[in-house]
Amino acid sequence: AFMAQRGRDSQSSEPPLEVLESSRLGPQGALNMGLELALARGADYVSLMSGDDVAHRDRLERQLVVLGETSADVVFSRPLLIDTDGNQLRDEVAPPFFVNISEESLYIQLLERNILCAPTATIRTGALPPAPVFREDLLQLQDYELWLRMLRAGASFVVDGVPTTSYRIHDGQLSNVGNSEGRSRLNREIMSIYCSELIGLRQSNLDPRDVHVASNYFELELRSARFATIVDGSTDRDLLQCGHWAALGRNEAASCS
């Protein structure tokens, strides 16, 4: 996995890239390594990118302007969808990224699906949670979990309608879960996130009405058949106890934190 950070080269008009190579860290570990270095060097902003996507030349300039004009903590953009060969695809190929977004209740909108394209994000470092920023136990949904956690802590997000990143759609993406093993792993990650959020809502900067709606949603989901087989066959103590939270009552929730 690779992470890159901008630097300055007095002999070049283009900011050079410092490439960090890591082994056996996985995408989450590589992200955390890059973020740790950026923060140690006093970066005010960090931008996320995937190795198979393409940042447009004006991406950083435009997103910094948007952050300045809106005072938001994170700016995303609508992605320009491309295939393996770089050909543009229709927006309908990835509809969640093109829904109408209400910034006032974005947390609620995120409950059922991730509608934010992570490789388009530029973030004020002051809004990031303590390290490790990304949960390294999550293989597919580490960005989704981070967005929920940041919103719950009071961070503000804005989505720019102008594309600044070409997002590549292909069969090898981690988000593709075409087999039963992939779907099972995805459901375990969703269940773990729901458990963590249910506990986190106890101390939240969200509107109390959103806290009520979200709590009810998580409780109903954790009771659902969707997670029944995960709970019944789980060897993960935290997941097992979290999965039985709704039936056992609120006192059991502490075991999920």
PDB file of C-alpha atoms in Angstrom:
ATOM      1  CA  ALA A   1       0.000   0.000   0.000  1.00  0.00           C
ATOM      2  CA  PHE A   2       1.156   3.545  -0.635  1.00  0.00           C
ATOM      3  CA  MET A   3       0.510   6.975   0.799  1.00  0.00           C
ATOM      4  CA  ALA A   4       1.773  10.267  -0.584  1.00  0.00           C
ATOM      5  CA  GLN A   5       2.193  13.710   0.941  1.00  0.00           C
ATOM      6  CA  ARG A   6       2.879  16.978  -0.838  1.00  0.00           C
ATOM      7  CA  GLY A   7       6.206  18.664  -0.347  1.00  0.00           C
ATOM      8  CA  ARG A   8       8.013  21.692  -1.754  1.00  0.00           C
ATOM      9  CA  ASP A   9      10.845  21.627  -4.286  1.00  0.00           C
ATOM     10  CA  SER A  10      12.451  24.985  -4.945  1.00  0.00           C
ATOM     11  CA  GLN A  11      13.572  23.866  -8.406  1.00  0.00           C
ATOM     12  CA  SER A  12      10.130  22.815  -9.607  1.00  0.00           C
ATOM     13  CA  SER A  13       6.847  24.653 -10.045  1.00  0.00           C
ATOM     14  CA  GLU A  14       4.976  21.427  -9.357  1.00  0.00           C
ATOM     15  CA  PRO A  15       4.769  20.184  -5.755  1.00  0.00           C
ATOM     16  CA  PRO A  16       6.618  16.848  -5.621  1.00  0.00           C
ATOM     17  CA  LEU A  17       5.219  13.740  -4.021  1.00  0.00           C
ATOM     18  CA  GLU A  18       6.845  11.861  -1.210  1.00  0.00           C
ATOM     19  CA  VAL A  19       5.914   8.216  -1.611  1.00  0.00           C
ATOM     20  CA  LEU A  20       5.782   6.044   1.474  1.00  0.00           C
ATOM     21  CA  GLU A  21       5.909   2.315   0.929  1.00  0.00           C
ATOM     22  CA  SER A  22       4.517  -0.057   3.526  1.00  0.00           C
ATOM     23  CA  SER A  23       4.095  -3.794   3.661  1.00  0.00           C
ATOM     24  CA  ARG A  24       1.389  -5.866   5.326  1.00  0.00           C
ATOM     25  CA  LEU A  25      -0.433  -2.839   6.713  1.00  0.00           C
ATOM     26  CA  GLY A  26      -3.490  -3.124   4.506  1.00  0.00           C
ATOM     27  CA  PRO A  27      -5.320  -0.055   3.162  1.00  0.00           C
ATOM     28  CA  GLN A  28      -6.430   1.091   6.621  1.00  0.00           C
ATOM     29  CA  GLY A  29      -2.954   0.812   8.118  1.00  0.00           C
ATOM     30  CA  ALA A  30      -1.421   2.654   5.165  1.00  0.00           C
ATOM     31  CA  LEU A  31      -3.980   5.443   5.532  1.00  0.00           C
ATOM     32  CA  ASN A  32      -3.217   5.760   9.226  1.00  0.00           C
ATOM     33  CA  MET A  33       0.524   5.805   8.544  1.00  0.00           C
ATOM     34  CA  GLY A  34       0.138   8.615   6.027  1.00  0.00           C
ATOM     35  CA  LEU A  35      -2.172  10.587   8.303  1.00  0.00           C
ATOM     36  CA  GLU A  36       0.215  10.210  11.227  1.00  0.00           C
ATOM     37  CA  LEU A  37       3.088  11.598   9.153  1.00  0.00           C
ATOM     38  CA  ALA A  38       0.995  14.461   7.769  1.00  0.00           C
ATOM     39  CA  LEU A  39      -0.130  15.455  11.255  1.00  0.00           C
ATOM     40  CA  ALA A  40       3.416  15.209  12.617  1.00  0.00           C
ATOM     41  CA  ARG A  41       4.525  17.655   9.919  1.00  0.00           C
ATOM     42  CA  GLY A  42       1.805  20.147  10.763  1.00  0.00           C
ATOM     43  CA  ALA A  43      -0.504  19.649   7.794  1.00  0.00           C
ATOM     44  CA  ASP A  44      -3.705  21.682   7.969  1.00  0.00           C
ATOM     45  CA  TYR A  45      -5.508  19.498   5.442  1.00  0.00           C
ATOM     46  CA  VAL A  46      -5.340  15.943   4.165  1.00  0.00           C
ATOM     47  CA  SER A  47      -6.858  14.580   0.957  1.00  0.00           C
ATOM     48  CA  LEU A  48      -7.815  10.961   0.444  1.00  0.00           C
ATOM     49  CA  MET A  49      -7.133   9.081  -2.777  1.00  0.00           C
ATOM     50  CA  SER A  50      -7.204   5.493  -4.007  1.00  0.00           C
ATOM     51  CA  GLY A  51      -4.488   4.089  -6.215  1.00  0.00           C
ATOM     52  CA  ASP A  52      -6.843   3.374  -9.108  1.00  0.00           C
ATOM     53  CA  ASP A  53      -8.650   6.738  -9.121  1.00  0.00           C
ATOM     54  CA  VAL A  54      -7.593  10.014 -10.748  1.00  0.00           C
ATOM     55  CA  ALA A  55      -7.516  13.452  -9.101  1.00  0.00           C
ATOM     56  CA  HIS A  56      -8.362  16.330 -11.436  1.00  0.00           C
ATOM     57  CA  ARG A  57      -5.697  19.000 -11.763  1.00  0.00           C
ATOM     58  CA  ASP A  58      -7.724  21.634  -9.917  1.00  0.00           C
ATOM     59  CA  ARG A  59      -8.951  19.323  -7.170  1.00  0.00           C
ATOM     60  CA  LEU A  60      -6.974  20.680  -4.220  1.00  0.00           C
ATOM     61  CA  GLU A  61      -7.329  24.312  -5.264  1.00  0.00           C
ATOM     62  CA  ARG A  62     -11.092  24.020  -5.661  1.00  0.00           C
ATOM     63  CA  GLN A  63     -11.655  22.037  -2.480  1.00  0.00           C
ATOM     64  CA  LEU A  64      -9.644  24.461  -0.351  1.00  0.00           C
ATOM     65  CA  VAL A  65     -11.777  27.302  -1.732  1.00  0.00           C
ATOM     66  CA  VAL A  66     -14.948  25.385  -0.841  1.00  0.00           C
ATOM     67  CA  LEU A  67     -13.668  24.709   2.680  1.00  0.00           C
ATOM     68  CA  GLY A  68     -12.849  28.394   3.088  1.00  0.00           C
ATOM     69  CA  GLU A  69     -16.217  29.581   1.809  1.00  0.00           C
ATOM     70  CA  THR A  70     -18.309  27.124   3.826  1.00  0.00           C
ATOM     71  CA  SER A  71     -16.167  26.690   6.983  1.00  0.00           C
ATOM     72  CA  ALA A  72     -16.915  22.956   6.687  1.00  0.00           C
ATOM     73  CA  ASP A  73     -14.565  20.389   8.183  1.00  0.00           C
ATOM     74  CA  VAL A  74     -14.729  17.988   5.237  1.00  0.00           C
ATOM     75  CA  VAL A  75     -15.464  18.582   1.573  1.00  0.00           C
ATOM     76  CA  PHE A  76     -16.444  15.805  -0.815  1.00  0.00           C
ATOM     77  CA  SER A  77     -17.259  16.070  -4.490  1.00  0.00           C
ATOM     78  CA  ARG A  78     -19.530  14.180  -6.812  1.00  0.00           C
ATOM     79  CA  PRO A  79     -17.247  11.670  -8.527  1.00  0.00           C
ATOM     80  CA  LEU A  80     -16.794  11.344 -12.267  1.00  0.00           C
ATOM     81  CA  LEU A  81     -17.276   7.612 -12.844  1.00  0.00           C
ATOM     82  CA  ILE A  82     -14.861   5.822 -15.161  1.00  0.00           C
ATOM     83  CA  ASP A  83     -14.250   2.208 -16.162  1.00  0.00           C
ATOM     84  CA  THR A  84     -10.996   0.237 -16.168  1.00  0.00           C
ATOM     85  CA  ASP A  85      -9.885   1.900 -19.409  1.00  0.00           C
ATOM     86  CA  GLY A  86     -10.753   5.413 -18.264  1.00  0.00           C
ATOM     87  CA  ASN A  87     -13.981   5.715 -20.229  1.00  0.00           C
ATOM     88  CA  GLN A  88     -16.680   7.813 -18.558  1.00  0.00           C
ATOM     89  CA  LEU A  89     -19.647   5.914 -17.133  1.00  0.00           C
ATOM     90  CA  ARG A  90     -23.171   7.092 -16.432  1.00  0.00           C
ATOM     91  CA  ASP A  91     -24.022   8.288 -12.917  1.00  0.00           C
ATOM     92  CA  GLU A  92     -26.582   5.468 -12.693  1.00  0.00           C
ATOM     93  CA  VAL A  93     -23.721   2.956 -12.316  1.00  0.00           C
ATOM     94  CA  ALA A  94     -23.190   4.149  -8.707  1.00  0.00           C
ATOM     95  CA  PRO A  95     -26.465   5.850  -7.695  1.00  0.00           C
ATOM     96  CA  PRO A  96     -25.683   6.327  -3.963  1.00  0.00           C
ATOM     97  CA  PHE A  97     -23.073   8.971  -4.808  1.00  0.00           C
ATOM     98  CA  PHE A  98     -25.626  11.097  -6.677  1.00  0.00           C
ATOM     99  CA  VAL A  99     -28.565  11.296  -4.290  1.00  0.00           C
ATOM    100  CA  ASN A 100     -29.739  14.656  -2.999  1.00  0.00           C
ATOM    101  CA  ILE A 101     -27.929  15.323   0.263  1.00  0.00           C
ATOM    102  CA  SER A 102     -29.267  17.202   3.257  1.00  0.00           C
ATOM    103  CA  GLU A 103     -26.258  18.467   5.180  1.00  0.00           C
ATOM    104  CA  GLU A 104     -28.380  19.137   8.289  1.00  0.00           C
ATOM    105  CA  SER A 105     -29.347  15.472   8.661  1.00  0.00           C
ATOM    106  CA  LEU A 106     -26.487  13.766   6.866  1.00  0.00           C
ATOM    107  CA  TYR A 107     -25.942  11.339   9.744  1.00  0.00           C
ATOM    108  CA  ILE A 108     -29.496  10.014   9.292  1.00  0.00           C
ATOM    109  CA  GLN A 109     -29.029   9.734   5.531  1.00  0.00           C
ATOM    110  CA  LEU A 110     -25.899   7.664   6.091  1.00  0.00           C
ATOM    111  CA  LEU A 111     -27.650   5.070   8.226  1.00  0.00           C
ATOM    112  CA  GLU A 112     -28.800   2.875   5.376  1.00  0.00           C
ATOM    113  CA  ARG A 113     -26.004   3.413   2.868  1.00  0.00           C
ATOM    114  CA  ASN A 114     -22.766   5.277   2.309  1.00  0.00           C
ATOM    115  CA  ILE A 115     -23.490   8.179  -0.034  1.00  0.00           C
ATOM    116  CA  LEU A 116     -20.070   9.848   0.325  1.00  0.00           C
ATOM    117  CA  CYS A 117     -17.214   8.990  -2.049  1.00  0.00           C
ATOM    118  CA  ALA A 118     -14.082   8.684   0.120  1.00  0.00           C
ATOM    119  CA  PRO A 119     -11.464   9.294  -2.633  1.00  0.00           C
ATOM    120  CA  THR A 120     -12.970  12.759  -3.165  1.00  0.00           C
ATOM    121  CA  ALA A 121     -12.580  13.876   0.472  1.00  0.00           C
ATOM    122  CA  THR A 122     -10.365  16.682   1.732  1.00  0.00           C
ATOM    123  CA  ILE A 123     -10.375  17.074   5.518  1.00  0.00           C
ATOM    124  CA  ARG A 124      -9.276  19.725   7.988  1.00  0.00           C
ATOM    125  CA  THR A 125      -6.839  17.885  10.229  1.00  0.00           C
ATOM    126  CA  GLY A 126      -8.218  19.652  13.289  1.00  0.00           C
ATOM    127  CA  ALA A 127     -11.502  17.794  12.803  1.00  0.00           C
ATOM    128  CA  LEU A 128      -9.916  14.331  12.719  1.00  0.00           C
ATOM    129  CA  PRO A 129     -10.459  12.026  15.717  1.00  0.00           C
ATOM    130  CA  PRO A 130      -7.487  10.783  17.758  1.00  0.00           C
ATOM    131  CA  ALA A 131      -5.219   8.181  16.167  1.00  0.00           C
ATOM    132  CA  PRO A 132      -5.748   5.669  14.789  1.00  0.00           C
ATOM    133  CA  VAL A 133      -8.138   7.656  12.600  1.00  0.00           C
ATOM    134  CA  PHE A 134      -9.341   4.647  10.611  1.00  0.00           C
ATOM    135  CA  ARG A 135     -10.403   1.448  12.338  1.00  0.00           C
ATOM    136  CA  GLU A 136      -7.949  -1.181  11.150  1.00  0.00           C
ATOM    137  CA  ASP A 137     -10.271  -4.088  11.930  1.00  0.00           C
ATOM    138  CA  LEU A 138     -12.584  -2.978   9.114  1.00  0.00           C
ATOM    139  CA  LEU A 139     -11.653  -4.085   5.606  1.00  0.00           C
ATOM    140  CA  GLN A 140     -14.459  -2.535   3.557  1.00  0.00           C
ATOM    141  CA  LEU A 141     -16.262   0.100   5.605  1.00  0.00           C
ATOM    142  CA  GLN A 142     -13.489   2.002   7.368  1.00  0.00           C
ATOM    143  CA  ASP A 143     -14.404   5.269   5.614  1.00  0.00           C
ATOM    144  CA  TYR A 144     -18.136   4.868   6.320  1.00  0.00           C
ATOM    145  CA  GLU A 145     -17.414   4.272  10.010  1.00  0.00           C
ATOM    146  CA  LEU A 146     -15.200   7.369  10.135  1.00  0.00           C
ATOM    147  CA  TRP A 147     -17.873   9.595   8.581  1.00  0.00           C
ATOM    148  CA  LEU A 148     -20.441   8.479  11.175  1.00  0.00           C
ATOM    149  CA  ARG A 149     -17.988   8.974  14.028  1.00  0.00           C
ATOM    150  CA  MET A 150     -16.960  12.448  12.856  1.00  0.00           C
ATOM    151  CA  LEU A 151     -20.541  13.607  12.302  1.00  0.00           C
ATOM    152  CA  ARG A 152     -21.513  12.320  15.725  1.00  0.00           C
ATOM    153  CA  ALA A 153     -18.652  14.374  17.210  1.00  0.00           C
ATOM    154  CA  GLY A 154     -19.960  17.520  15.539  1.00  0.00           C
ATOM    155  CA  ALA A 155     -17.925  17.749  12.315  1.00  0.00           C
ATOM    156  CA  SER A 156     -19.571  19.497   9.366  1.00  0.00           C
ATOM    157  CA  PHE A 157     -19.515  18.037   5.851  1.00  0.00           C
ATOM    158  CA  VAL A 158     -20.223  19.624   2.484  1.00  0.00           C
ATOM    159  CA  VAL A 159     -20.577  17.958  -0.922  1.00  0.00           C
ATOM    160  CA  ASP A 160     -19.440  19.973  -3.943  1.00  0.00           C
ATOM    161  CA  GLY A 161     -21.451  19.258  -7.064  1.00  0.00           C
ATOM    162  CA  VAL A 162     -18.440  19.756  -9.348  1.00  0.00           C
ATOM    163  CA  PRO A 163     -16.402  16.546  -9.857  1.00  0.00           C
ATOM    164  CA  THR A 164     -12.785  16.761  -8.715  1.00  0.00           C
ATOM    165  CA  THR A 165     -11.931  13.051  -8.860  1.00  0.00           C
ATOM    166  CA  SER A 166     -12.486  10.320 -11.440  1.00  0.00           C
ATOM    167  CA  TYR A 167     -13.640   7.243  -9.523  1.00  0.00           C
ATOM    168  CA  ARG A 168     -12.866   3.938 -11.205  1.00  0.00           C
ATOM    169  CA  ILE A 169     -15.468   1.155 -11.197  1.00  0.00           C
ATOM    170  CA  HIS A 170     -14.116  -2.377 -11.657  1.00  0.00           C
ATOM    171  CA  ASP A 171     -14.647  -5.934 -10.459  1.00  0.00           C
ATOM    172  CA  GLY A 172     -11.633  -5.966  -8.141  1.00  0.00           C
ATOM    173  CA  GLN A 173     -12.913  -3.292  -5.771  1.00  0.00           C
ATOM    174  CA  LEU A 174     -13.226  -4.187  -2.097  1.00  0.00           C
ATOM    175  CA  SER A 175     -16.744  -2.792  -2.186  1.00  0.00           C
ATOM    176  CA  ASN A 176     -17.804  -5.599  -4.521  1.00  0.00           C
ATOM    177  CA  VAL A 177     -19.196  -8.456  -2.408  1.00  0.00           C
ATOM    178  CA  GLY A 178     -20.442 -10.915  -4.950  1.00  0.00           C
ATOM    179  CA  ASN A 179     -19.986 -14.106  -2.905  1.00  0.00           C
ATOM    180  CA  SER A 180     -21.393 -15.327   0.397  1.00  0.00           C
ATOM    181  CA  GLU A 181     -18.078 -14.903   2.213  1.00  0.00           C
ATOM    182  CA  GLY A 182     -17.870 -11.278   1.136  1.00  0.00           C
ATOM    183  CA  ARG A 183     -21.457 -10.571   2.169  1.00  0.00           C
ATOM    184  CA  SER A 184     -20.890 -12.228   5.541  1.00  0.00           C
ATOM    185  CA  ARG A 185     -17.788 -10.123   6.174  1.00  0.00           C
ATOM    186  CA  LEU A 186     -19.659  -6.997   5.137  1.00  0.00           C
ATOM    187  CA  ASN A 187     -22.537  -7.768   7.515  1.00  0.00           C
ATOM    188  CA  ARG A 188     -20.103  -8.349  10.382  1.00  0.00           C
ATOM    189  CA  GLU A 189     -18.537  -4.970   9.742  1.00  0.00           C
ATOM    190  CA  ILE A 190     -21.923  -3.276   9.555  1.00  0.00           C
ATOM    191  CA  MET A 191     -22.960  -4.931  12.815  1.00  0.00           C
ATOM    192  CA  SER A 192     -19.760  -3.828  14.533  1.00  0.00           C
ATOM    193  CA  ILE A 193     -20.258  -0.248  13.339  1.00  0.00           C
ATOM    194  CA  TYR A 194     -23.882  -0.181  14.460  1.00  0.00           C
ATOM    195  CA  CYS A 195     -22.852  -1.410  17.908  1.00  0.00           C
ATOM    196  CA  SER A 196     -20.166   1.245  18.253  1.00  0.00           C
ATOM    197  CA  GLU A 197     -22.487   3.998  17.068  1.00  0.00           C
ATOM    198  CA  LEU A 198     -25.260   2.912  19.389  1.00  0.00           C
ATOM    199  CA  ILE A 199     -22.915   3.390  22.311  1.00  0.00           C
ATOM    200  CA  GLY A 200     -21.422   6.582  20.915  1.00  0.00           C
ATOM    201  CA  LEU A 201     -24.839   8.204  20.651  1.00  0.00           C
ATOM    202  CA  ARG A 202     -24.918   8.430  24.451  1.00  0.00           C
ATOM    203  CA  GLN A 203     -22.392  11.267  24.191  1.00  0.00           C
ATOM    204  CA  SER A 204     -23.140  12.963  20.907  1.00  0.00           C
ATOM    205  CA  ASN A 205     -23.219  16.432  19.406  1.00  0.00           C
ATOM    206  CA  LEU A 206     -26.069  15.478  17.088  1.00  0.00           C
ATOM    207  CA  ASP A 207     -29.524  17.005  17.269  1.00  0.00           C
ATOM    208  CA  PRO A 208     -31.492  15.082  19.951  1.00  0.00           C
ATOM    209  CA  ARG A 209     -34.110  14.198  17.351  1.00  0.00           C
ATOM    210  CA  ASP A 210     -31.443  12.591  15.154  1.00  0.00           C
ATOM    211  CA  VAL A 211     -30.089  10.708  18.163  1.00  0.00           C
ATOM    212  CA  HIS A 212     -33.567   9.302  18.809  1.00  0.00           C
ATOM    213  CA  VAL A 213     -34.066   8.282  15.172  1.00  0.00           C
ATOM    214  CA  ALA A 214     -30.613   6.724  14.900  1.00  0.00           C
ATOM    215  CA  SER A 215     -30.885   4.820  18.181  1.00  0.00           C
ATOM    216  CA  ASN A 216     -34.187   3.290  17.124  1.00  0.00           C
ATOM    217  CA  TYR A 217     -32.739   2.388  13.735  1.00  0.00           C
ATOM    218  CA  PHE A 218     -29.691   0.633  15.225  1.00  0.00           C
ATOM    219  CA  GLU A 219     -31.823  -1.236  17.761  1.00  0.00           C
ATOM    220  CA  LEU A 220     -34.197  -2.521  15.087  1.00  0.00           C
ATOM    221  CA  GLU A 221     -31.350  -3.531  12.798  1.00  0.00           C
ATOM    222  CA  LEU A 222     -29.501  -5.414  15.529  1.00  0.00           C
ATOM    223  CA  ARG A 223     -32.671  -7.380  16.233  1.00  0.00           C
ATOM    224  CA  SER A 224     -33.152  -8.250  12.575  1.00  0.00           C
ATOM    225  CA  ALA A 225     -32.653 -11.590  10.859  1.00  0.00           C
ATOM    226  CA  ARG A 226     -29.863  -9.987   8.854  1.00  0.00           C
ATOM    227  CA  PHE A 227     -27.520 -10.374  11.833  1.00  0.00           C
ATOM    228  CA  ALA A 228     -29.016 -13.460  13.465  1.00  0.00           C
ATOM    229  CA  THR A 229     -26.572 -15.947  11.939  1.00  0.00           C
ATOM    230  CA  ILE A 230     -23.619 -13.710  12.792  1.00  0.00           C
ATOM    231  CA  VAL A 231     -24.648 -13.601  16.437  1.00  0.00           C
ATOM    232  CA  ASP A 232     -25.483 -17.289  16.692  1.00  0.00           C
ATOM    233  CA  GLY A 233     -22.200 -18.373  15.146  1.00  0.00           C
ATOM    234  CA  SER A 234     -19.983 -15.639  16.498  1.00  0.00           C
ATOM    235  CA  THR A 235     -16.791 -16.325  18.403  1.00  0.00           C
ATOM    236  CA  ASP A 236     -16.124 -12.618  18.812  1.00  0.00           C
ATOM    237  CA  ARG A 237     -17.139 -11.792  22.392  1.00  0.00           C
ATOM    238  CA  ASP A 238     -17.823  -8.120  21.704  1.00  0.00           C
ATOM    239  CA  LEU A 239     -19.907  -8.795  18.626  1.00  0.00           C
ATOM    240  CA  LEU A 240     -21.811 -11.553  20.391  1.00  0.00           C
ATOM    241  CA  GLN A 241     -22.721  -9.358  23.345  1.00  0.00           C
ATOM    242  CA  CYS A 242     -23.503  -6.395  21.085  1.00  0.00           C
ATOM    243  CA  GLY A 243     -25.745  -8.532  18.946  1.00  0.00           C
ATOM    244  CA  HIS A 244     -27.835  -9.518  21.955  1.00  0.00           C
ATOM    245  CA  TRP A 245     -27.961  -5.929  23.229  1.00  0.00           C
ATOM    246  CA  ALA A 246     -31.524  -5.180  22.125  1.00  0.00           C
ATOM    247  CA  ALA A 247     -32.936  -8.269  23.799  1.00  0.00           C
ATOM    248  CA  LEU A 248     -30.928  -7.926  27.012  1.00  0.00           C
ATOM    249  CA  GLY A 249     -31.428  -4.216  27.621  1.00  0.00           C
ATOM    250  CA  ARG A 250     -29.332  -1.084  27.800  1.00  0.00           C
ATOM    251  CA  ASN A 251     -27.001  -2.282  30.552  1.00  0.00           C
ATOM    252  CA  GLU A 252     -25.503  -4.817  28.193  1.00  0.00           C
ATOM    253  CA  ALA A 253     -24.528  -2.077  25.744  1.00  0.00           C
ATOM    254  CA  ALA A 254     -21.430  -1.186  27.741  1.00  0.00           C
ATOM    255  CA  SER A 255     -19.785  -4.404  26.596  1.00  0.00           C
ATOM    256  CA  CYS A 256     -19.732  -3.084  23.019  1.00  0.00           C
ATOM    257  CA  SER A 257     -17.703   0.025  23.697  1.00  0.00           C
TER     258      SER A 257
END
